[in-house]
mmCIF file of C-alpha atoms in Angstrom:
data_model
loop_
_atom_site.group_PDB
_atom_site.id
_atom_site.type_symbol
_atom_site.label_atom_id
_atom_site.label_comp_id
_atom_site.label_asym_id
_atom_site.label_seq_id
_atom_site.Cartn_x
_atom_site.Cartn_y
_atom_site.Cartn_z
ATOM 1 C CA UNK S 109 -71.150 30.445 -11.929
ATOM 2 C CA UNK S 110 -73.017 27.176 -11.569
ATOM 3 C CA UNK S 111 -72.039 24.395 -9.215
ATOM 4 C CA UNK S 112 -71.215 22.226 -12.251
ATOM 5 C CA UNK S 113 -68.794 24.841 -13.553
ATOM 6 C CA UNK S 114 -67.091 25.112 -10.171
ATOM 7 C CA UNK S 115 -66.734 21.341 -10.024
ATOM 8 C CA UNK S 116 -65.207 21.294 -13.533
ATOM 9 C CA UNK S 117 -62.668 23.988 -12.625
ATOM 10 C CA UNK S 118 -61.690 22.135 -9.440
ATOM 11 C CA UNK S 119 -61.103 18.895 -11.347
ATOM 12 C CA UNK S 120 -59.088 20.769 -13.985
ATOM 13 C CA UNK S 121 -56.902 22.362 -11.287
ATOM 14 C CA UNK S 122 -56.197 18.980 -9.704
ATOM 15 C CA UNK S 123 -55.258 17.448 -13.040
ATOM 16 C CA UNK S 124 -52.952 20.393 -13.840
ATOM 17 C CA UNK S 125 -51.257 20.121 -10.436
ATOM 18 C CA UNK S 126 -50.731 16.372 -10.847
ATOM 19 C CA UNK S 127 -49.298 16.889 -14.340
ATOM 20 C CA UNK S 128 -46.906 19.579 -13.077
ATOM 21 C CA UNK S 129 -45.736 17.341 -10.249
ATOM 22 C CA UNK S 130 -45.194 14.459 -12.664
ATOM 23 C CA UNK S 131 -43.154 16.683 -14.985
ATOM 24 C CA UNK S 132 -41.144 18.017 -12.083
ATOM 25 C CA UNK S 133 -40.314 14.547 -10.869
ATOM 26 C CA UNK S 134 -39.338 13.423 -14.363
ATOM 27 C CA UNK S 135 -36.851 16.294 -14.582
ATOM 28 C CA UNK S 136 -34.957 15.172 -11.482
ATOM 29 C CA UNK S 137 -31.500 13.781 -12.337
ATOM 30 C CA UNK S 138 -31.137 10.042 -12.028
ATOM 31 C CA UNK S 139 -29.045 8.913 -9.066
ATOM 32 C CA UNK S 140 -25.398 8.267 -10.009
ATOM 33 C CA UNK S 141 -24.604 4.719 -11.004
ATOM 34 C CA UNK S 142 -22.711 2.733 -8.423
ATOM 35 C CA UNK S 143 -20.082 0.057 -9.034
ATOM 36 C CA UNK S 144 -18.916 -2.674 -6.700
ATOM 37 C CA UNK S 145 -15.262 -2.047 -5.917
ATOM 38 C CA UNK S 146 -13.881 -5.311 -4.595
ATOM 39 C CA UNK S 147 -10.677 -7.250 -5.192
ATOM 40 C CA UNK S 148 -11.490 -10.890 -5.889
ATOM 41 C CA UNK S 149 -9.229 -13.868 -5.270
ATOM 42 C CA UNK S 150 -10.000 -17.263 -6.783
ATOM 43 C CA UNK S 151 -8.632 -20.509 -5.336
ATOM 44 C CA UNK S 152 -6.152 -22.132 -7.682
ATOM 45 C CA UNK S 153 -5.360 -18.869 -9.475
ATOM 46 C CA UNK S 154 -2.166 -16.877 -8.903
ATOM 47 C CA UNK S 155 -0.995 -13.439 -10.016
ATOM 48 C CA UNK S 156 2.610 -12.417 -10.560
ATOM 49 C CA UNK S 157 3.697 -8.816 -10.025
ATOM 50 C CA UNK S 158 6.835 -6.759 -10.228
ATOM 51 C CA UNK S 159 7.316 -4.323 -7.354
ATOM 52 C CA UNK S 160 9.603 -1.415 -8.216
ATOM 53 C CA UNK S 161 10.858 0.812 -5.401
ATOM 54 C CA UNK S 162 12.590 4.070 -6.311
ATOM 55 C CA UNK S 163 13.884 6.189 -3.422
ATOM 56 C CA UNK S 164 15.863 9.419 -3.404
ATOM 57 C CA UNK S 165 16.810 10.935 -0.048
ATOM 58 C CA UNK S 166 18.912 13.761 1.333
ATOM 59 C CA UNK S 167 19.806 14.231 4.984
ATOM 60 C CA UNK S 168 20.912 17.406 6.743
ATOM 61 C CA UNK S 169 22.539 17.313 10.183
ATOM 62 C CA UNK S 170 22.432 20.070 12.761
ATOM 63 C CA UNK S 171 26.106 20.950 12.148
ATOM 64 C CA UNK S 172 25.424 21.395 8.441
ATOM 65 C CA UNK S 173 26.789 18.061 7.187
ATOM 66 C CA UNK S 174 24.718 16.540 4.382
ATOM 67 C CA UNK S 175 24.354 13.108 2.831
ATOM 68 C CA UNK S 176 22.301 11.930 -0.117
ATOM 69 C CA UNK S 177 21.530 8.499 -1.521
ATOM 70 C CA UNK S 178 19.414 6.654 -4.082
ATOM 71 C CA UNK S 179 17.867 3.205 -3.788
ATOM 72 C CA UNK S 180 16.378 1.111 -6.610
ATOM 73 C CA UNK S 181 14.818 -2.239 -5.776
ATOM 74 C CA UNK S 182 12.816 -4.660 -7.893
ATOM 75 C CA UNK S 183 10.924 -7.502 -6.234
ATOM 76 C CA UNK S 184 9.195 -10.352 -8.059
ATOM 77 C CA UNK S 185 6.037 -11.113 -6.118
ATOM 78 C CA UNK S 186 3.588 -14.011 -6.416
ATOM 79 C CA UNK S 187 0.098 -13.802 -4.890
ATOM 80 C CA UNK S 188 -1.637 -17.179 -4.737
ATOM 81 C CA UNK S 189 -5.168 -17.730 -3.406
ATOM 82 C CA UNK S 190 -5.550 -20.904 -1.364
ATOM 83 C CA UNK S 191 -8.988 -20.331 0.118
ATOM 84 C CA UNK S 192 -12.005 -18.077 -0.498
ATOM 85 C CA UNK S 193 -15.446 -18.289 1.099
ATOM 86 C CA UNK S 194 -18.106 -15.634 1.790
ATOM 87 C CA UNK S 195 -15.724 -13.000 0.407
ATOM 88 C CA UNK S 196 -13.084 -13.860 2.999
ATOM 89 C CA UNK S 197 -9.899 -14.858 1.201
ATOM 90 C CA UNK S 198 -6.584 -16.334 2.273
ATOM 91 C CA UNK S 199 -3.622 -15.765 -0.029
ATOM 92 C CA UNK S 200 -0.023 -16.921 0.079
ATOM 93 C CA UNK S 201 2.473 -14.248 -0.951
ATOM 94 C CA UNK S 202 6.108 -14.844 -1.808
ATOM 95 C CA UNK S 203 8.986 -12.671 -2.997
ATOM 96 C CA UNK S 204 10.603 -15.057 -5.454
ATOM 97 C CA UNK S 205 13.656 -12.938 -6.259
ATOM 98 C CA UNK S 206 14.968 -9.389 -6.077
ATOM 99 C CA UNK S 207 17.504 -6.973 -7.495
ATOM 100 C CA UNK S 208 18.929 -4.130 -5.424
ATOM 101 C CA UNK S 209 21.050 -1.075 -6.199
ATOM 102 C CA UNK S 210 22.157 1.598 -3.742
ATOM 103 C CA UNK S 211 24.332 4.621 -4.534
ATOM 104 C CA UNK S 212 25.726 7.421 -2.439
ATOM 105 C CA UNK S 213 28.850 9.567 -2.526
ATOM 106 C CA UNK S 214 31.629 7.120 -3.320
ATOM 107 C CA UNK S 215 29.462 4.074 -2.511
ATOM 108 C CA UNK S 216 27.733 1.670 -4.879
ATOM 109 C CA UNK S 217 26.170 -1.609 -3.745
ATOM 110 C CA UNK S 218 24.294 -4.016 -6.005
ATOM 111 C CA UNK S 219 22.723 -7.410 -5.395
ATOM 112 C CA UNK S 220 20.836 -9.914 -7.552
ATOM 113 C CA UNK S 221 19.380 -12.860 -5.677
ATOM 114 C CA UNK S 222 19.478 -15.040 -8.809
ATOM 115 C CA UNK S 223 23.156 -14.379 -9.513
ATOM 116 C CA UNK S 224 24.965 -13.585 -6.266
ATOM 117 C CA UNK S 225 25.760 -16.618 -4.142
ATOM 118 C CA UNK S 226 25.614 -14.717 -0.848
ATOM 119 C CA UNK S 227 24.049 -11.356 0.090
ATOM 120 C CA UNK S 228 26.351 -8.369 0.459
ATOM 121 C CA UNK S 229 27.231 -7.275 3.985
ATOM 122 C CA UNK S 230 25.296 -4.026 3.731
ATOM 123 C CA UNK S 231 22.788 -3.073 6.413
ATOM 124 C CA UNK S 232 20.256 -1.355 4.165
ATOM 125 C CA UNK S 233 19.959 -4.456 1.977
ATOM 126 C CA UNK S 234 18.618 -6.421 4.951
ATOM 127 C CA UNK S 235 15.372 -4.449 4.763
ATOM 128 C CA UNK S 236 14.526 -6.490 1.642
ATOM 129 C CA UNK S 237 16.168 -9.837 2.406
ATOM 130 C CA UNK S 238 13.860 -10.547 5.346
ATOM 131 C CA UNK S 239 10.932 -11.825 3.272
ATOM 132 C CA UNK S 240 12.890 -13.135 0.295
ATOM 133 C CA UNK S 241 11.613 -16.678 -0.387
ATOM 134 C CA UNK S 242 9.779 -16.739 2.950
ATOM 135 C CA UNK S 243 6.128 -17.143 2.043
ATOM 136 C CA UNK S 244 3.490 -15.512 4.215
ATOM 137 C CA UNK S 245 -0.264 -15.921 4.469
ATOM 138 C CA UNK S 246 -2.592 -12.907 4.420
ATOM 139 C CA UNK S 247 -6.289 -13.205 5.267
ATOM 140 C CA UNK S 248 -8.555 -10.508 3.812
ATOM 141 C CA UNK S 249 -12.065 -9.675 4.988
ATOM 142 C CA UNK S 250 -14.753 -8.627 2.438
ATOM 143 C CA UNK S 251 -13.710 -4.972 2.778
ATOM 144 C CA UNK S 252 -10.112 -5.496 1.679
ATOM 145 C CA UNK S 253 -8.625 -5.294 5.150
ATOM 146 C CA UNK S 254 -5.760 -7.642 6.008
ATOM 147 C CA UNK S 255 -7.063 -9.220 9.207
ATOM 148 C CA UNK S 256 -4.239 -11.709 9.775
ATOM 149 C CA UNK S 257 -0.648 -12.192 8.647
ATOM 150 C CA UNK S 258 1.038 -15.520 9.344
ATOM 151 C CA UNK S 259 2.369 -18.717 7.839
ATOM 152 C CA UNK S 260 4.909 -21.304 8.962
ATOM 153 C CA UNK S 261 7.894 -19.654 7.265
ATOM 154 C CA UNK S 262 7.102 -16.301 8.806
ATOM 155 C CA UNK S 263 6.583 -17.767 12.273
ATOM 156 C CA UNK S 264 9.883 -19.660 12.009
ATOM 157 C CA UNK S 265 12.004 -16.624 11.118
ATOM 158 C CA UNK S 266 10.345 -14.525 13.812
ATOM 159 C CA UNK S 267 11.025 -17.191 16.431
ATOM 160 C CA UNK S 268 14.598 -17.574 15.205
ATOM 161 C CA UNK S 269 15.236 -13.842 15.513
ATOM 162 C CA UNK S 270 13.789 -13.786 19.026
ATOM 163 C CA UNK S 271 15.824 -16.787 20.181
ATOM 164 C CA UNK S 272 19.088 -15.382 18.803
ATOM 165 C CA UNK S 273 18.562 -11.716 19.616
ATOM 166 C CA UNK S 274 21.540 -11.644 22.002
ATOM 167 C CA UNK S 275 23.881 -12.772 19.201
ATOM 168 C CA UNK S 276 23.009 -9.931 16.821
ATOM 169 C CA UNK S 277 23.734 -6.218 17.200
ATOM 170 C CA UNK S 278 20.723 -4.042 17.963
ATOM 171 C CA UNK S 279 20.585 -2.284 14.578
ATOM 172 C CA UNK S 280 20.700 -5.463 12.497
ATOM 173 C CA UNK S 281 18.193 -7.134 14.810
ATOM 174 C CA UNK S 282 15.766 -4.217 14.469
ATOM 175 C CA UNK S 283 16.069 -4.203 10.668
ATOM 176 C CA UNK S 284 15.334 -7.923 10.371
ATOM 177 C CA UNK S 285 12.446 -7.815 12.824
ATOM 178 C CA UNK S 286 10.879 -4.905 10.973
ATOM 179 C CA UNK S 287 11.365 -6.650 7.618
ATOM 180 C CA UNK S 288 9.376 -9.724 8.742
ATOM 181 C CA UNK S 289 6.817 -7.826 10.834
ATOM 182 C CA UNK S 290 3.197 -7.562 9.735
ATOM 183 C CA UNK S 291 3.886 -4.023 8.498
ATOM 184 C CA UNK S 292 6.969 -5.170 6.582
ATOM 185 C CA UNK S 293 5.096 -7.984 4.831
ATOM 186 C CA UNK S 294 2.062 -5.837 4.030
ATOM 187 C CA UNK S 295 4.165 -3.005 2.661
ATOM 188 C CA UNK S 296 5.412 -5.319 -0.087
ATOM 189 C CA UNK S 297 2.599 -7.824 -0.534
ATOM 190 C CA UNK S 298 -0.670 -6.030 0.271
ATOM 191 C CA UNK S 299 -1.734 -4.337 -2.935
ATOM 192 C CA UNK S 300 -5.132 -3.291 -1.597
ATOM 193 C CA UNK S 301 -3.758 -0.956 1.100
ATOM 194 C CA UNK S 302 -7.344 -0.683 2.461
ATOM 195 C CA UNK S 303 -8.078 1.550 -0.544
ATOM 196 C CA UNK S 304 -10.597 -0.823 -2.183
ATOM 197 C CA UNK S 305 -13.760 -0.559 -0.045
ATOM 198 C CA UNK S 306 -15.492 -3.838 -0.942
ATOM 199 C CA UNK S 307 -18.882 -2.203 -1.576
ATOM 200 C CA UNK S 308 -20.872 -0.292 -4.199
ATOM 201 C CA UNK S 309 -19.590 3.251 -4.789
ATOM 202 C CA UNK S 310 -20.357 5.986 -7.328
ATOM 203 C CA UNK S 311 -17.708 7.774 -9.390
ATOM 204 C CA UNK S 312 -16.394 10.901 -7.600
ATOM 205 C CA UNK S 313 -17.388 9.493 -4.198
ATOM 206 C CA UNK S 314 -14.743 9.594 -1.485
ATOM 207 C CA UNK S 315 -14.244 7.902 1.853
ATOM 208 C CA UNK S 316 -11.760 7.778 4.723
ATOM 209 C CA UNK S 317 -9.872 4.666 5.773
ATOM 210 C CA UNK S 318 -6.721 3.463 7.473
ATOM 211 C CA UNK S 319 -3.573 3.381 5.358
ATOM 212 C CA UNK S 320 0.019 2.311 5.862
ATOM 213 C CA UNK S 321 3.222 2.662 3.914
ATOM 214 C CA UNK S 322 6.970 2.527 4.416
ATOM 215 C CA UNK S 323 8.962 5.632 3.542
ATOM 216 C CA UNK S 324 12.753 5.257 3.463
ATOM 217 C CA UNK S 325 12.316 2.271 5.819
ATOM 218 C CA UNK S 326 10.128 4.206 8.280
ATOM 219 C CA UNK S 327 6.677 2.751 8.932
ATOM 220 C CA UNK S 328 3.805 5.241 8.586
ATOM 221 C CA UNK S 329 0.211 4.482 9.600
ATOM 222 C CA UNK S 330 -2.619 7.016 9.400
ATOM 223 C CA UNK S 331 -6.128 7.767 8.157
ATOM 224 C CA UNK S 332 -6.439 9.070 4.592
ATOM 225 C CA UNK S 333 -9.119 9.948 2.050
ATOM 226 C CA UNK S 334 -9.571 8.045 -1.220
ATOM 227 C CA UNK S 335 -11.715 9.044 -4.217
ATOM 228 C CA UNK S 336 -13.269 6.851 -6.901
ATOM 229 C CA UNK S 337 -11.613 8.885 -9.644
ATOM 230 C CA UNK S 338 -12.573 7.305 -12.978
ATOM 231 C CA UNK S 339 -14.117 4.317 -14.696
ATOM 232 C CA UNK S 340 -13.393 3.381 -18.283
ATOM 233 C CA UNK S 341 -12.256 0.501 -20.434
ATOM 234 C CA UNK S 342 -13.205 -2.022 -17.780
ATOM 235 C CA UNK S 343 -10.903 -0.444 -15.177
ATOM 236 C CA UNK S 344 -11.801 1.435 -11.994
ATOM 237 C CA UNK S 345 -9.174 3.934 -10.812
ATOM 238 C CA UNK S 346 -9.065 4.939 -7.154
ATOM 239 C CA UNK S 347 -6.861 7.816 -6.029
ATOM 240 C CA UNK S 348 -5.562 8.604 -2.567
ATOM 241 C CA UNK S 349 -4.239 12.117 -1.984
ATOM 242 C CA UNK S 350 -3.491 13.197 1.568
ATOM 243 C CA UNK S 351 -0.831 14.400 3.982
ATOM 244 C CA UNK S 352 -0.203 12.453 7.173
ATOM 245 C CA UNK S 353 2.008 12.742 10.223
ATOM 246 C CA UNK S 354 4.885 10.483 11.196
ATOM 247 C CA UNK S 355 4.457 8.936 14.630
ATOM 248 C CA UNK S 356 7.109 10.110 17.108
ATOM 249 C CA UNK S 357 9.275 7.440 18.698
ATOM 250 C CA UNK S 358 9.257 4.910 15.856
ATOM 251 C CA UNK S 359 12.712 3.273 15.591
ATOM 252 C CA UNK S 360 14.439 3.093 12.214
ATOM 253 C CA UNK S 361 17.808 2.850 10.547
ATOM 254 C CA UNK S 362 19.197 5.158 7.870
ATOM 255 C CA UNK S 363 22.302 4.797 5.789
ATOM 256 C CA UNK S 364 25.423 6.376 7.292
ATOM 257 C CA UNK S 365 24.285 6.289 10.928
ATOM 258 C CA UNK S 366 25.484 3.303 12.904
ATOM 259 C CA UNK S 367 22.938 3.491 15.748
ATOM 260 C CA UNK S 368 19.165 3.130 15.864
ATOM 261 C CA UNK S 369 17.341 6.415 15.239
ATOM 262 C CA UNK S 370 13.875 7.430 16.389
ATOM 263 C CA UNK S 371 11.324 9.692 14.754
ATOM 264 C CA UNK S 372 10.996 13.134 16.339
ATOM 265 C CA UNK S 373 8.279 14.436 14.022
ATOM 266 C CA UNK S 374 7.505 14.854 10.351
ATOM 267 C CA UNK S 375 4.929 14.607 7.593
ATOM 268 C CA UNK S 376 4.370 12.588 4.436
ATOM 269 C CA UNK S 377 2.438 13.741 1.359
ATOM 270 C CA UNK S 378 0.831 10.775 -0.407
ATOM 271 C CA UNK S 379 -0.450 10.533 -3.972
ATOM 272 C CA UNK S 380 -1.399 6.960 -4.879
ATOM 273 C CA UNK S 381 -3.581 5.224 -7.454
ATOM 274 C CA UNK S 382 -5.038 1.722 -7.687
ATOM 275 C CA UNK S 383 -6.290 0.302 -10.997
ATOM 276 C CA UNK S 384 -8.881 -2.439 -10.439
ATOM 277 C CA UNK S 385 -10.556 -4.359 -13.268
ATOM 278 C CA UNK S 386 -14.269 -5.094 -13.344
ATOM 279 C CA UNK S 387 -13.360 -8.751 -12.717
ATOM 280 C CA UNK S 388 -11.708 -7.849 -9.413
ATOM 281 C CA UNK S 389 -8.051 -8.076 -10.477
ATOM 282 C CA UNK S 390 -5.594 -5.403 -9.371
ATOM 283 C CA UNK S 391 -3.730 -4.348 -12.514
ATOM 284 C CA UNK S 392 -1.458 -1.680 -11.132
ATOM 285 C CA UNK S 393 -0.747 0.305 -7.986
ATOM 286 C CA UNK S 394 1.415 3.439 -7.903
ATOM 287 C CA UNK S 395 2.294 4.912 -4.526
ATOM 288 C CA UNK S 396 4.170 8.225 -4.524
ATOM 289 C CA UNK S 397 5.294 9.929 -1.353
ATOM 290 C CA UNK S 398 7.256 12.999 -0.356
ATOM 291 C CA UNK S 399 8.421 12.926 3.245
ATOM 292 C CA UNK S 400 10.235 15.342 5.511
ATOM 293 C CA UNK S 401 11.067 13.676 8.815
ATOM 294 C CA UNK S 402 13.245 14.660 11.732
ATOM 295 C CA UNK S 403 15.089 11.851 13.461
ATOM 296 C CA UNK S 404 17.178 11.593 16.588
ATOM 297 C CA UNK S 405 20.155 9.429 17.433
ATOM 298 C CA UNK S 406 21.675 10.179 20.814
ATOM 299 C CA UNK S 407 21.740 13.974 21.140
ATOM 300 C CA UNK S 408 21.883 14.563 17.400
ATOM 301 C CA UNK S 409 18.742 15.645 15.543
ATOM 302 C CA UNK S 410 18.758 15.572 11.749
ATOM 303 C CA UNK S 411 16.239 16.038 8.954
ATOM 304 C CA UNK S 412 15.719 13.678 6.025
ATOM 305 C CA UNK S 413 13.751 14.652 2.938
ATOM 306 C CA UNK S 414 12.852 11.737 0.702
ATOM 307 C CA UNK S 415 10.828 11.071 -2.418
ATOM 308 C CA UNK S 416 9.655 7.565 -3.100
ATOM 309 C CA UNK S 417 7.690 5.803 -5.827
ATOM 310 C CA UNK S 418 6.555 2.216 -5.399
ATOM 311 C CA UNK S 419 4.872 0.568 -8.389
ATOM 312 C CA UNK S 420 3.145 -2.820 -8.430
ATOM 313 C CA UNK S 421 2.516 -4.050 -11.996
ATOM 314 C CA UNK S 422 0.608 -7.190 -12.933
ATOM 315 C CA UNK S 423 2.747 -9.411 -15.172
ATOM 316 C CA UNK S 424 0.340 -12.306 -15.596
ATOM 317 C CA UNK S 425 -2.020 -14.861 -14.113
ATOM 318 C CA UNK S 426 -1.855 -18.619 -14.067
ATOM 319 C CA UNK S 427 -3.470 -21.661 -12.513
ATOM 320 C CA UNK S 428 -1.500 -23.732 -10.054
#
């Protein structure tokens, strides 16, 4: 074989190899498309939401005594942006009105803030009266985390409770302080729940983040996993499914027990979704939980099993 023939074969082999590599690279799947998942607040624009809380609980004491109860609450929430710069937003949140219904064996308590002149003397109701018509300010960083909770109305009621603590029984004082705490405000008014990451994410991607909720008036804080579940019709849906532990020692009050209880142990199964539009508006949040928690009051240890659904639904937007 001549040198010219060898040279021709070598060139042909190189061309064939390059063509094969080009075909191989063209067959590689394209990287998944990413979408920016970020809640956006615009100064001068407000959103109004209904917040529906549906709780069913049953409690079993060590001696075998049992008690069950149901709680249905509707809050009318306004979220109003007063400042936004470099993706850091400050919003004013306010519970404008509420309706409340509680039932147990032989007990029925209802309250409507727009009809009843004075609140009913019922301890459990105080969990929702604390922030009624007391606006609070929440500052969000670009990643949807509430970095600060404040506002003049909130500071005033907190100072008032501290100054008059000796005039109020310990259970009522604890309930009011928890209602106006950062956790109490964020439970009602923070729709993001740290679920919305504030960055570009592909469908089916998942990530871990901090998360908090209130289950039968017990504050739960943990790390959970959220998945970018679906995108369609201009709406991103994020889903959080996880099981977390209750923190021992947390004080709380439950219906039918006159003293402050504390968490012994327990777990909460969470299944929650957030619907976010492509324009950055939160349309709907559904937070379902199933909790089994042991509590202690004095020497008595009891177990409460509760199922809760909290639903935030956008009712409209307006300029102010």
